[in-house]
Amino acid sequence: MTVNLAKGQAISLQKSDGGTLTAVRMGLGWQAAPRRGLFGSRTREIDLDASAVLFADKQPVDVVFFRHLVSDDGSVRHTGDNLVGGAGQGGDDEAILVDLQRVPVHIDQIIFTVNSFTGQTFQEVQNAFCRLVDETNGQELARYTLAGGGQYTAQIMAKVHRSGSAWQMTAIGSPANGRTFQDLMPAIMPHL
């Protein structure tokens, strides 16, 4: 059963049978919103990018994004850059896979962001979401919808963080501006 996350809501990443999740996928999907023009509706290609910033004691130590597809330790992997988004099928246009068992013990938080590399605001994006999937069985665990659009080019989506010996996910949903994860670092810091 999927949990539709609200801003700030946290969920435990424990399985319903009491076991612990071992591998998760953070998926990102979107479509360009149709724009009314002189000759009818049309869409513009929009390049959204998913990134994962790995933190140890509130310090960034690694990042996974379209130019660095695998974390230095191999525990986090980006599936590749999608430059235009989906055609409405509802699947992941970009995904970041996290092998929770391989994440080094000093990494205590992984922040997931999305940014418009081409600079369009989220008013020009529709059906955008991020979701967390149990990679071992394909079950969707949580979904966060990018609702409301706005004059923003980025969003701090969610974080996966250690809670004792287990992991939790917290939906952040904080709008920001920037074309790359580097631009978003000041907006990320308050969520650590």
Backbone as JSON Lines, residues from 0, in Angstrom:
{"i":0,"aa":"M","n":[0.83,-1.18,0.0],"ca":[0.0,0.0,0.0],"c":[0.88,1.25,0.0]}
{"i":1,"aa":"T","n":[0.6,2.16,-0.89],"ca":[1.37,3.39,-1.02],"c":[0.89,4.43,-0.01]}
{"i":2,"aa":"V","n":[1.83,5.15,0.58],"ca":[1.52,6.28,1.43],"c":[1.73,7.54,0.6]}
{"i":3,"aa":"N","n":[0.71,8.37,0.48],"ca":[0.86,9.66,-0.19],"c":[1.37,10.65,0.83]}
{"i":4,"aa":"L","n":[2.61,11.07,0.66],"ca":[3.26,11.9,1.66],"c":[2.89,13.36,1.52]}
{"i":5,"aa":"A","n":[2.67,13.99,2.66],"ca":[2.48,15.43,2.73],"c":[3.81,16.05,3.15]}
{"i":6,"aa":"K","n":[3.98,17.32,2.86],"ca":[5.2,18.03,3.21],"c":[5.53,17.82,4.68]}
{"i":7,"aa":"G","n":[6.75,17.4,4.95],"ca":[7.21,17.2,6.33],"c":[6.87,15.86,6.94]}
{"i":8,"aa":"Q","n":[6.04,15.06,6.29],"ca":[5.64,13.77,6.85],"c":[6.77,12.77,6.74]}
{"i":9,"aa":"A","n":[6.97,11.97,7.79],"ca":[8.01,10.94,7.81],"c":[7.37,9.56,7.84]}
{"i":10,"aa":"I","n":[8.01,8.62,7.17],"ca":[7.59,7.23,7.26],"c":[8.81,6.37,7.56]}
{"i":11,"aa":"S","n":[8.58,5.29,8.29],"ca":[9.64,4.33,8.56],"c":[9.83,3.46,7.33]}
{"i":12,"aa":"L","n":[11.04,3.07,7.06],"ca":[11.31,2.19,5.94],"c":[11.42,0.74,6.39]}
{"i":13,"aa":"Q","n":[10.65,0.39,7.41],"ca":[10.55,-0.99,7.86],"c":[9.5,-1.69,7.01]}
{"i":14,"aa":"K","n":[9.72,-2.96,6.7],"ca":[8.72,-3.73,5.96],"c":[7.59,-4.1,6.89]}
{"i":15,"aa":"S","n":[6.43,-4.37,6.31],"ca":[5.25,-4.72,7.11],"c":[5.47,-6.0,7.91]}
{"i":16,"aa":"D","n":[6.35,-6.89,7.45],"ca":[6.62,-8.12,8.2],"c":[7.69,-7.93,9.27]}
{"i":17,"aa":"G","n":[8.1,-6.68,9.5],"ca":[9.09,-6.38,10.53],"c":[10.51,-6.37,10.0]}
{"i":18,"aa":"G","n":[10.72,-6.84,8.77],"ca":[12.06,-6.82,8.19],"c":[12.46,-5.42,7.79]}
{"i":19,"aa":"T","n":[13.69,-5.29,7.39],"ca":[14.22,-3.99,7.0],"c":[14.39,-3.93,5.49]}
{"i":20,"aa":"L","n":[14.06,-2.8,4.92],"ca":[14.31,-2.62,3.5],"c":[15.8,-2.65,3.24]}
{"i":21,"aa":"T","n":[16.17,-3.26,2.13],"ca":[17.59,-3.36,1.8],"c":[17.97,-2.51,0.59]}
{"i":22,"aa":"A","n":[17.01,-2.27,-0.3],"ca":[17.3,-1.49,-1.5],"c":[16.05,-0.71,-1.88]}
{"i":23,"aa":"V","n":[16.21,0.6,-2.12],"ca":[15.08,1.44,-2.5],"c":[15.43,2.21,-3.77]}
{"i":24,"aa":"R","n":[14.39,2.62,-4.47],"ca":[14.54,3.44,-5.66],"c":[13.74,4.71,-5.44]}
{"i":25,"aa":"M","n":[14.39,5.84,-5.63],"ca":[13.69,7.11,-5.64],"c":[13.46,7.43,-7.1]}
{"i":26,"aa":"G","n":[12.19,7.41,-7.52],"ca":[11.84,7.68,-8.91],"c":[11.3,9.08,-9.07]}
{"i":27,"aa":"L","n":[11.56,9.68,-10.2],"ca":[11.08,11.01,-10.54],"c":[10.41,10.93,-11.89]}
{"i":28,"aa":"G","n":[9.21,11.46,-11.99],"ca":[8.5,11.48,-13.27],"c":[7.87,12.84,-13.5]}
{"i":29,"aa":"W","n":[7.72,13.23,-14.77],"ca":[7.11,14.52,-15.1],"c":[6.72,14.57,-16.57]}
{"i":30,"aa":"Q","n":[5.92,15.58,-16.88],"ca":[5.57,15.93,-18.25],"c":[5.65,17.45,-18.38]}
{"i":31,"aa":"A","n":[5.92,17.9,-19.58],"ca":[5.83,19.34,-19.86],"c":[4.36,19.71,-19.93]}
{"i":32,"aa":"A","n":[3.99,20.79,-19.28],"ca":[2.6,21.25,-19.31],"c":[2.3,21.88,-20.65]}
{"i":33,"aa":"P","n":[1.13,21.59,-21.22],"ca":[0.78,22.23,-22.5],"c":[0.6,23.74,-22.32]}
{"i":34,"aa":"R","n":[1.04,24.48,-23.3],"ca":[0.9,25.94,-23.28],"c":[0.01,26.36,-24.43]}
{"i":35,"aa":"R","n":[-0.91,27.26,-24.15],"ca":[-1.8,27.77,-25.2],"c":[-1.05,28.82,-26.0]}
{"i":36,"aa":"G","n":[-1.09,28.64,-27.27],"ca":[-0.44,29.6,-28.14],"c":[-1.38,30.04,-29.25]}
{"i":37,"aa":"L","n":[-0.87,30.83,-30.13],"ca":[-1.66,31.34,-31.23],"c":[-2.21,30.21,-32.11]}
{"i":38,"aa":"F","n":[-1.45,29.13,-32.22],"ca":[-1.85,28.02,-33.08],"c":[-2.25,26.79,-32.27]}
{"i":39,"aa":"G","n":[-2.79,26.97,-31.06],"ca":[-3.24,25.85,-30.24],"c":[-2.25,25.52,-29.14]}
{"i":40,"aa":"S","n":[-2.46,24.37,-28.52],"ca":[-1.61,23.95,-27.41],"c":[-0.34,23.3,-27.93]}
{"i":41,"aa":"R","n":[0.74,23.53,-27.22],"ca":[2.0,22.85,-27.52],"c":[2.79,22.72,-26.23]}
{"i":42,"aa":"T","n":[3.76,21.85,-26.23],"ca":[4.6,21.69,-25.05],"c":[6.04,21.98,-25.43]}
{"i":43,"aa":"R","n":[6.8,22.38,-24.43],"ca":[8.24,22.6,-24.57],"c":[8.95,21.53,-23.8]}
{"i":44,"aa":"E","n":[10.05,21.03,-24.31],"ca":[10.8,20.02,-23.58],"c":[11.35,20.62,-22.3]}
{"i":45,"aa":"I","n":[11.25,19.86,-21.24],"ca":[11.75,20.29,-19.94],"c":[12.69,19.22,-19.4]}
{"i":46,"aa":"D","n":[13.88,19.62,-19.02],"ca":[14.88,18.7,-18.49],"c":[14.95,18.84,-16.98]}
{"i":47,"aa":"L","n":[14.22,17.97,-16.27],"ca":[14.35,17.92,-14.82],"c":[15.44,16.92,-14.47]}
{"i":48,"aa":"D","n":[16.18,17.2,-13.43],"ca":[17.26,16.32,-12.99],"c":[17.08,15.92,-11.54]}
{"i":49,"aa":"A","n":[17.22,14.64,-11.29],"ca":[17.2,14.11,-9.93],"c":[18.64,14.0,-9.43]}
{"i":50,"aa":"S","n":[18.84,14.36,-8.19],"ca":[20.16,14.26,-7.56],"c":[20.0,13.72,-6.15]}
{"i":51,"aa":"A","n":[21.05,13.08,-5.66],"ca":[21.08,12.6,-4.28],"c":[22.4,13.08,-3.66]}
{"i":52,"aa":"V","n":[22.29,13.85,-2.59],"ca":[23.47,14.35,-1.89],"c":[23.62,13.56,-0.6]}
{"i":53,"aa":"L","n":[24.77,12.93,-0.42],"ca":[25.04,12.11,0.76],"c":[25.75,12.94,1.81]}
{"i":54,"aa":"F","n":[25.23,12.89,3.03],"ca":[25.77,13.69,4.12],"c":[26.27,12.8,5.25]}
{"i":55,"aa":"A","n":[27.34,13.26,5.88],"ca":[27.86,12.65,7.1],"c":[27.98,13.78,8.12]}
{"i":56,"aa":"D","n":[27.23,13.71,9.19],"ca":[27.25,14.73,10.23],"c":[27.09,16.14,9.65]}
{"i":57,"aa":"K","n":[26.06,16.29,8.81],"ca":[25.68,17.56,8.19],"c":[26.69,18.12,7.21]}
{"i":58,"aa":"Q","n":[27.63,17.29,6.77],"ca":[28.61,17.71,5.78],"c":[28.42,16.9,4.51]}
{"i":59,"aa":"P","n":[28.32,17.55,3.34],"ca":[28.19,16.79,2.1],"c":[29.49,16.04,1.81]}
{"i":60,"aa":"V","n":[29.37,14.73,1.54],"ca":[30.57,13.93,1.28],"c":[30.57,13.29,-0.1]}
{"i":61,"aa":"D","n":[29.41,13.26,-0.78],"ca":[29.33,12.68,-2.12],"c":[28.0,13.12,-2.73]}
{"i":62,"aa":"V","n":[27.91,13.0,-4.03],"ca":[26.67,13.34,-4.73],"c":[26.52,12.42,-5.93]}
{"i":63,"aa":"V","n":[25.29,12.06,-6.21],"ca":[24.98,11.27,-7.39],"c":[24.02,12.1,-8.23]}
{"i":64,"aa":"F","n":[24.41,12.36,-9.49],"ca":[23.59,13.15,-10.41],"c":[24.0,12.78,-11.83]}
{"i":65,"aa":"F","n":[23.47,13.46,-12.82],"ca":[23.67,13.03,-14.21],"c":[25.12,13.04,-14.67]}
{"i":66,"aa":"R","n":[26.0,13.75,-13.98],"ca":[27.42,13.75,-14.37],"c":[28.28,12.87,-13.47]}
{"i":67,"aa":"H","n":[27.7,12.33,-12.42],"ca":[28.4,11.4,-11.5],"c":[27.37,10.36,-11.1]}
{"i":68,"aa":"L","n":[27.24,9.32,-11.94],"ca":[26.13,8.39,-11.84],"c":[26.21,7.38,-10.69]}
{"i":69,"aa":"V","n":[27.39,7.19,-10.11],"ca":[27.54,6.22,-9.02],"c":[28.34,6.87,-7.89]}
{"i":70,"aa":"S","n":[27.85,6.68,-6.65],"ca":[28.58,7.23,-5.5],"c":[29.95,6.57,-5.41]}
{"i":71,"aa":"D","n":[30.89,7.24,-4.77],"ca":[32.25,6.73,-4.68],"c":[32.3,5.34,-4.05]}
{"i":72,"aa":"D","n":[31.38,5.05,-3.11],"ca":[31.38,3.75,-2.46],"c":[30.51,2.72,-3.2]}
{"i":73,"aa":"G","n":[29.78,3.14,-4.23],"ca":[28.97,2.23,-5.03],"c":[27.58,1.94,-4.49]}
{"i":74,"aa":"S","n":[27.19,2.55,-3.38],"ca":[25.9,2.23,-2.76],"c":[24.72,2.97,-3.37]}
{"i":75,"aa":"V","n":[24.98,4.07,-4.09],"ca":[23.92,4.88,-4.69],"c":[24.23,5.01,-6.17]}
{"i":76,"aa":"R","n":[23.18,4.78,-7.01],"ca":[23.39,4.77,-8.46],"c":[22.24,5.46,-9.17]}
{"i":77,"aa":"H","n":[22.59,6.38,-10.06],"ca":[21.62,7.09,-10.91],"c":[21.47,6.27,-12.19]}
{"i":78,"aa":"T","n":[20.22,6.12,-12.69],"ca":[20.0,5.29,-13.87],"c":[20.26,6.02,-15.18]}
{"i":79,"aa":"G","n":[20.47,7.33,-15.14],"ca":[20.77,8.07,-16.35],"c":[19.89,9.28,-16.52]}
{"i":80,"aa":"D","n":[20.36,10.21,-17.32],"ca":[19.71,11.5,-17.52],"c":[18.6,11.39,-18.56]}
{"i":81,"aa":"N","n":[17.4,11.86,-18.22],"ca":[16.29,11.97,-19.16],"c":[16.13,13.46,-19.46]}
{"i":82,"aa":"L","n":[16.23,13.83,-20.71],"ca":[16.25,15.24,-21.07],"c":[14.88,15.85,-21.35]}
{"i":83,"aa":"V","n":[13.81,15.03,-21.43],"ca":[12.52,15.57,-21.85],"c":[11.33,15.14,-21.0]}
{"i":84,"aa":"G","n":[11.48,14.22,-20.09],"ca":[10.35,13.78,-19.28],"c":[9.51,12.74,-19.99]}
{"i":85,"aa":"G","n":[8.39,12.4,-19.35],"ca":[7.57,11.31,-19.83],"c":[6.49,11.72,-20.8]}
{"i":86,"aa":"A","n":[5.88,10.71,-21.33],"ca":[4.78,10.93,-22.25],"c":[3.45,10.62,-21.57]}
{"i":87,"aa":"G","n":[3.43,10.63,-20.25],"ca":[2.19,10.44,-19.52],"c":[1.94,9.03,-19.05]}
{"i":88,"aa":"Q","n":[2.9,8.13,-19.19],"ca":[2.69,6.76,-18.78],"c":[2.77,6.58,-17.26]}
{"i":89,"aa":"G","n":[3.27,7.55,-16.54],"ca":[3.31,7.47,-15.08],"c":[4.52,6.75,-14.53]}
{"i":90,"aa":"G","n":[5.45,6.36,-15.37],"ca":[6.64,5.67,-14.9],"c":[7.73,6.66,-14.51]}
{"i":91,"aa":"D","n":[8.83,6.13,-14.01],"ca":[9.95,6.96,-13.61],"c":[10.73,7.41,-14.84]}
{"i":92,"aa":"D","n":[10.94,8.71,-14.96],"ca":[11.77,9.24,-16.04],"c":[13.24,9.23,-15.64]}
{"i":93,"aa":"E","n":[13.5,9.43,-14.37],"ca":[14.85,9.28,-13.82],"c":[14.7,8.54,-12.5]}
{"i":94,"aa":"A","n":[15.71,7.79,-12.13],"ca":[15.65,7.06,-10.87],"c":[17.03,7.02,-10.24]}
{"i":95,"aa":"I","n":[17.02,6.98,-8.92],"ca":[18.25,6.82,-8.14],"c":[18.04,5.61,-7.25]}
{"i":96,"aa":"L","n":[18.92,4.63,-7.38],"ca":[18.85,3.39,-6.61],"c":[19.79,3.48,-5.42]}
{"i":97,"aa":"V","n":[19.29,3.08,-4.25],"ca":[20.08,3.14,-3.02],"c":[20.11,1.74,-2.4]}
{"i":98,"aa":"D","n":[21.29,1.17,-2.3],"ca":[21.48,-0.11,-1.61],"c":[21.76,0.24,-0.14]}
{"i":99,"aa":"L","n":[20.71,0.24,0.67],"ca":[20.81,0.7,2.06],"c":[21.81,-0.1,2.87]}
{"i":100,"aa":"Q","n":[22.0,-1.36,2.54],"ca":[22.95,-2.18,3.28],"c":[24.39,-1.81,2.97]}
{"i":101,"aa":"R","n":[24.63,-1.2,1.82],"ca":[25.99,-0.84,1.43],"c":[26.34,0.61,1.75]}
{"i":102,"aa":"V","n":[25.35,1.41,2.16],"ca":[25.65,2.79,2.5],"c":[26.6,2.79,3.7]}
{"i":103,"aa":"P","n":[27.76,3.41,3.58],"ca":[28.71,3.42,4.69],"c":[28.09,3.97,5.97]}
{"i":104,"aa":"V","n":[28.52,3.44,7.09],"ca":[27.91,3.78,8.38],"c":[28.01,5.26,8.7]}
{"i":105,"aa":"H","n":[29.03,5.96,8.19],"ca":[29.17,7.39,8.49],"c":[28.17,8.26,7.72]}
{"i":106,"aa":"I","n":[27.57,7.73,6.66],"ca":[26.55,8.47,5.92],"c":[25.25,8.36,6.71]}
{"i":107,"aa":"D","n":[24.73,9.5,7.17],"ca":[23.52,9.45,8.01],"c":[22.29,10.03,7.32]}
{"i":108,"aa":"Q","n":[22.47,10.74,6.18],"ca":[21.33,11.31,5.47],"c":[21.64,11.34,3.97]}
{"i":109,"aa":"I","n":[20.61,11.1,3.2],"ca":[20.69,11.27,1.75],"c":[19.52,12.16,1.36]}
{"i":110,"aa":"I","n":[19.84,13.32,0.8],"ca":[18.82,14.3,0.4],"c":[18.61,14.18,-1.11]}
{"i":111,"aa":"F","n":[17.34,14.06,-1.5],"ca":[16.98,13.97,-2.91],"c":[16.43,15.3,-3.37]}
{"i":112,"aa":"T","n":[16.95,15.78,-4.48],"ca":[16.5,17.05,-5.04],"c":[16.08,16.86,-6.49]}
{"i":113,"aa":"V","n":[15.32,17.82,-6.97],"ca":[14.99,17.87,-8.39],"c":[15.14,19.32,-8.82]}
{"i":114,"aa":"N","n":[15.74,19.52,-9.98],"ca":[15.9,20.87,-10.49],"c":[15.66,20.89,-11.99]}
{"i":115,"aa":"S","n":[15.24,22.05,-12.47],"ca":[15.01,22.26,-13.89],"c":[16.31,22.76,-14.5]}
{"i":116,"aa":"F","n":[17.03,21.86,-15.13],"ca":[18.32,22.22,-15.7],"c":[18.15,23.23,-16.82]}
{"i":117,"aa":"T","n":[17.03,23.17,-17.52],"ca":[16.79,24.1,-18.62],"c":[16.17,25.41,-18.16]}
{"i":118,"aa":"G","n":[15.89,25.53,-16.85],"ca":[15.47,26.8,-16.27],"c":[13.99,27.09,-16.23]}
{"i":119,"aa":"Q","n":[13.15,26.19,-16.77],"ca":[11.71,26.44,-16.68],"c":[11.25,26.29,-15.24]}
{"i":120,"aa":"T","n":[10.19,27.0,-14.9],"ca":[9.64,26.89,-13.55],"c":[8.7,25.69,-13.48]}
{"i":121,"aa":"F","n":[8.31,25.32,-12.27],"ca":[7.41,24.19,-12.09],"c":[5.99,24.51,-12.55]}
{"i":122,"aa":"Q","n":[5.71,25.77,-12.89],"ca":[4.43,26.08,-13.52],"c":[4.34,25.44,-14.9]}
{"i":123,"aa":"E","n":[5.5,25.15,-15.5],"ca":[5.53,24.59,-16.84],"c":[5.65,23.06,-16.81]}
{"i":124,"aa":"V","n":[5.48,22.46,-15.64],"ca":[5.59,21.01,-15.48],"c":[4.26,20.5,-14.95]}
{"i":125,"aa":"Q","n":[3.84,19.33,-15.42],"ca":[2.63,18.72,-14.87],"c":[2.89,17.26,-14.57]}
{"i":126,"aa":"N","n":[2.04,16.69,-13.73],"ca":[2.12,15.28,-13.34],"c":[3.49,14.91,-12.8]}
{"i":127,"aa":"A","n":[4.12,15.83,-12.09],"ca":[5.45,15.56,-11.54],"c":[5.31,14.91,-10.16]}
{"i":128,"aa":"F","n":[6.17,13.93,-9.9],"ca":[6.13,13.2,-8.64],"c":[7.51,12.65,-8.33]}
{"i":129,"aa":"C","n":[7.72,12.35,-7.08],"ca":[8.82,11.48,-6.71],"c":[8.2,10.36,-5.89]}
{"i":130,"aa":"R","n":[8.8,9.2,-5.95],"ca":[8.26,8.07,-5.22],"c":[9.39,7.2,-4.71]}
{"i":131,"aa":"L","n":[9.1,6.47,-3.66],"ca":[10.05,5.55,-3.08],"c":[9.51,4.14,-3.3]}
{"i":132,"aa":"V","n":[10.34,3.28,-3.88],"ca":[9.94,1.93,-4.24],"c":[10.88,0.94,-3.56]}
{"i":133,"aa":"D","n":[10.31,-0.15,-3.01],"ca":[11.11,-1.27,-2.51],"c":[11.69,-1.96,-3.74]}
{"i":134,"aa":"E","n":[12.97,-1.84,-3.95],"ca":[13.59,-2.34,-5.17],"c":[13.61,-3.87,-5.22]}
{"i":135,"aa":"T","n":[13.45,-4.54,-4.09],"ca":[13.47,-6.0,-4.09],"c":[12.2,-6.61,-4.65]}
{"i":136,"aa":"N","n":[11.06,-5.89,-4.55],"ca":[9.81,-6.47,-5.05],"c":[8.99,-5.49,-5.92]}
{"i":137,"aa":"G","n":[9.49,-4.28,-6.12],"ca":[8.8,-3.32,-6.97],"c":[7.62,-2.61,-6.33]}
{"i":138,"aa":"Q","n":[7.38,-2.85,-5.03],"ca":[6.24,-2.23,-4.35],"c":[6.52,-0.76,-4.07]}
{"i":139,"aa":"E","n":[5.57,0.1,-4.48],"ca":[5.68,1.52,-4.18],"c":[5.33,1.73,-2.72]}
{"i":140,"aa":"L","n":[6.22,2.39,-2.0],"ca":[6.05,2.61,-0.56],"c":[5.47,3.99,-0.27]}
{"i":141,"aa":"A","n":[5.94,4.98,-1.0],"ca":[5.51,6.35,-0.72],"c":[5.6,7.15,-2.01]}
{"i":142,"aa":"R","n":[4.71,8.15,-2.1],"ca":[4.68,9.03,-3.27],"c":[4.5,10.46,-2.79]}
{"i":143,"aa":"Y","n":[5.26,11.34,-3.38],"ca":[5.14,12.76,-3.09],"c":[4.87,13.47,-4.4]}
{"i":144,"aa":"T","n":[3.77,14.18,-4.49],"ca":[3.38,14.87,-5.71],"c":[3.88,16.3,-5.67]}
{"i":145,"aa":"L","n":[4.49,16.72,-6.76],"ca":[4.95,18.11,-6.9],"c":[3.75,18.96,-7.27]}
{"i":146,"aa":"A","n":[2.97,19.32,-6.3],"ca":[1.75,20.07,-6.56],"c":[2.01,21.56,-6.39]}
{"i":147,"aa":"G","n":[1.23,22.36,-7.08],"ca":[1.28,23.8,-6.85],"c":[2.18,24.58,-7.77]}
{"i":148,"aa":"G","n":[3.09,23.91,-8.48],"ca":[3.93,24.61,-9.44],"c":[4.68,25.75,-8.81]}
{"i":149,"aa":"G","n":[4.44,26.92,-9.28],"ca":[5.07,28.11,-8.72],"c":[6.24,28.58,-9.55]}
{"i":150,"aa":"Q","n":[6.79,29.71,-9.14],"ca":[7.9,30.34,-9.83],"c":[9.24,29.79,-9.35]}
{"i":151,"aa":"Y","n":[9.3,28.5,-9.15],"ca":[10.53,27.86,-8.66],"c":[11.09,26.95,-9.73]}
{"i":152,"aa":"T","n":[12.39,26.79,-9.72],"ca":[13.06,25.91,-10.69],"c":[13.61,24.66,-10.04]}
{"i":153,"aa":"A","n":[13.37,24.49,-8.73],"ca":[13.92,23.33,-8.04],"c":[13.08,23.02,-6.81]}
{"i":154,"aa":"Q","n":[13.31,21.84,-6.28],"ca":[12.65,21.46,-5.05],"c":[13.53,20.48,-4.28]}
{"i":155,"aa":"I","n":[13.61,20.71,-2.97],"ca":[14.24,19.74,-2.08],"c":[13.12,18.73,-1.8]}
{"i":156,"aa":"M","n":[13.22,17.54,-2.38],"ca":[12.11,16.6,-2.4],"c":[11.93,15.85,-1.09]}
{"i":157,"aa":"A","n":[12.96,15.12,-0.7],"ca":[12.81,14.19,0.42],"c":[14.19,13.83,0.94]}
{"i":158,"aa":"K","n":[14.19,13.2,2.1],"ca":[15.46,12.67,2.6],"c":[15.22,11.28,3.17]}
{"i":159,"aa":"V","n":[16.24,10.46,3.01],"ca":[16.29,9.15,3.65],"c":[17.37,9.29,4.71]}
{"i":160,"aa":"H","n":[17.02,8.98,5.95],"ca":[17.98,9.2,7.03],"c":[17.94,8.06,8.04]}
{"i":161,"aa":"R","n":[19.04,7.91,8.73],"ca":[19.13,6.87,9.74],"c":[18.35,7.29,10.98]}
{"i":162,"aa":"S","n":[17.65,6.31,11.55],"ca":[16.94,6.49,12.81],"c":[17.29,5.28,13.66]}
{"i":163,"aa":"G","n":[18.34,5.42,14.45],"ca":[18.87,4.26,15.16],"c":[19.5,3.32,14.14]}
{"i":164,"aa":"S","n":[19.09,2.07,14.15],"ca":[19.64,1.1,13.2],"c":[18.79,0.98,11.93]}
{"i":165,"aa":"A","n":[17.67,1.72,11.88],"ca":[16.77,1.64,10.73],"c":[16.85,2.93,9.91]}
{"i":166,"aa":"W","n":[16.15,2.95,8.79],"ca":[16.09,4.1,7.92],"c":[14.67,4.66,7.92]}
{"i":167,"aa":"Q","n":[14.54,5.97,7.74],"ca":[13.25,6.63,7.59],"c":[13.31,7.52,6.35]}
{"i":168,"aa":"M","n":[12.14,7.8,5.8],"ca":[12.04,8.78,4.72],"c":[11.17,9.92,5.2]}
{"i":169,"aa":"T","n":[11.6,11.13,4.93],"ca":[10.81,12.32,5.25],"c":[10.58,13.11,3.97]}
{"i":170,"aa":"A","n":[9.32,13.42,3.69],"ca":[8.99,14.27,2.55],"c":[9.3,15.7,2.96]}
{"i":171,"aa":"I","n":[10.06,16.41,2.15],"ca":[10.41,17.79,2.46],"c":[9.57,18.74,1.61]}
{"i":172,"aa":"G","n":[9.62,18.6,0.3],"ca":[8.79,19.41,-0.58],"c":[9.01,20.9,-0.47]}
{"i":173,"aa":"S","n":[10.26,21.3,-0.29],"ca":[10.57,22.72,-0.12],"c":[11.01,23.32,-1.45]}
{"i":174,"aa":"P","n":[10.29,24.34,-1.95],"ca":[10.68,24.95,-3.22],"c":[12.0,25.71,-3.09]}
{"i":175,"aa":"A","n":[12.71,25.77,-4.2],"ca":[14.0,26.46,-4.24],"c":[14.23,26.92,-5.67]}
{"i":176,"aa":"N","n":[15.32,27.59,-5.88],"ca":[15.7,28.01,-7.22],"c":[17.13,27.58,-7.49]}
{"i":177,"aa":"G","n":[17.35,27.07,-8.67],"ca":[18.68,26.65,-9.08],"c":[18.59,25.65,-10.22]}
{"i":178,"aa":"R","n":[19.63,25.61,-11.03],"ca":[19.67,24.7,-12.16],"c":[20.42,23.42,-11.84]}
{"i":179,"aa":"T","n":[21.21,23.41,-10.75],"ca":[22.0,22.23,-10.38],"c":[21.91,22.01,-8.88]}
{"i":180,"aa":"F","n":[22.34,20.83,-8.44],"ca":[22.34,20.55,-7.01],"c":[23.25,21.51,-6.26]}
{"i":181,"aa":"Q","n":[24.34,21.97,-6.89],"ca":[25.25,22.92,-6.23],"c":[24.51,24.21,-5.88]}
{"i":182,"aa":"D","n":[23.63,24.65,-6.78],"ca":[22.85,25.86,-6.52],"c":[21.92,25.68,-5.32]}
{"i":183,"aa":"L","n":[21.56,24.43,-5.05],"ca":[20.56,24.14,-4.0],"c":[21.15,23.93,-2.61]}
{"i":184,"aa":"M","n":[22.46,23.88,-2.5],"ca":[23.08,23.57,-1.2],"c":[22.61,24.49,-0.07]}
{"i":185,"aa":"P","n":[22.52,25.82,-0.27],"ca":[21.99,26.66,0.82],"c":[20.57,26.3,1.22]}
{"i":186,"aa":"A","n":[19.75,25.86,0.27],"ca":[18.37,25.48,0.57],"c":[18.28,24.1,1.23]}
{"i":187,"aa":"I","n":[19.27,23.26,1.01],"ca":[19.29,21.91,1.6],"c":[19.64,21.97,3.09]}
{"i":188,"aa":"M","n":[20.59,22.8,3.44],"ca":[21.17,22.79,4.8],"c":[20.15,22.88,5.93]}
{"i":189,"aa":"P","n":[19.08,23.69,5.84],"ca":[18.12,23.74,6.95],"c":[17.35,22.43,7.17]}
{"i":190,"aa":"H","n":[17.4,21.5,6.22],"ca":[16.64,20.26,6.33],"c":[17.46,19.1,6.88]}
{"i":191,"aa":"L","n":[18.69,19.37,7.27],"ca":[19.55,18.3,7.8],"c":[19.29,18.08,9.28]}
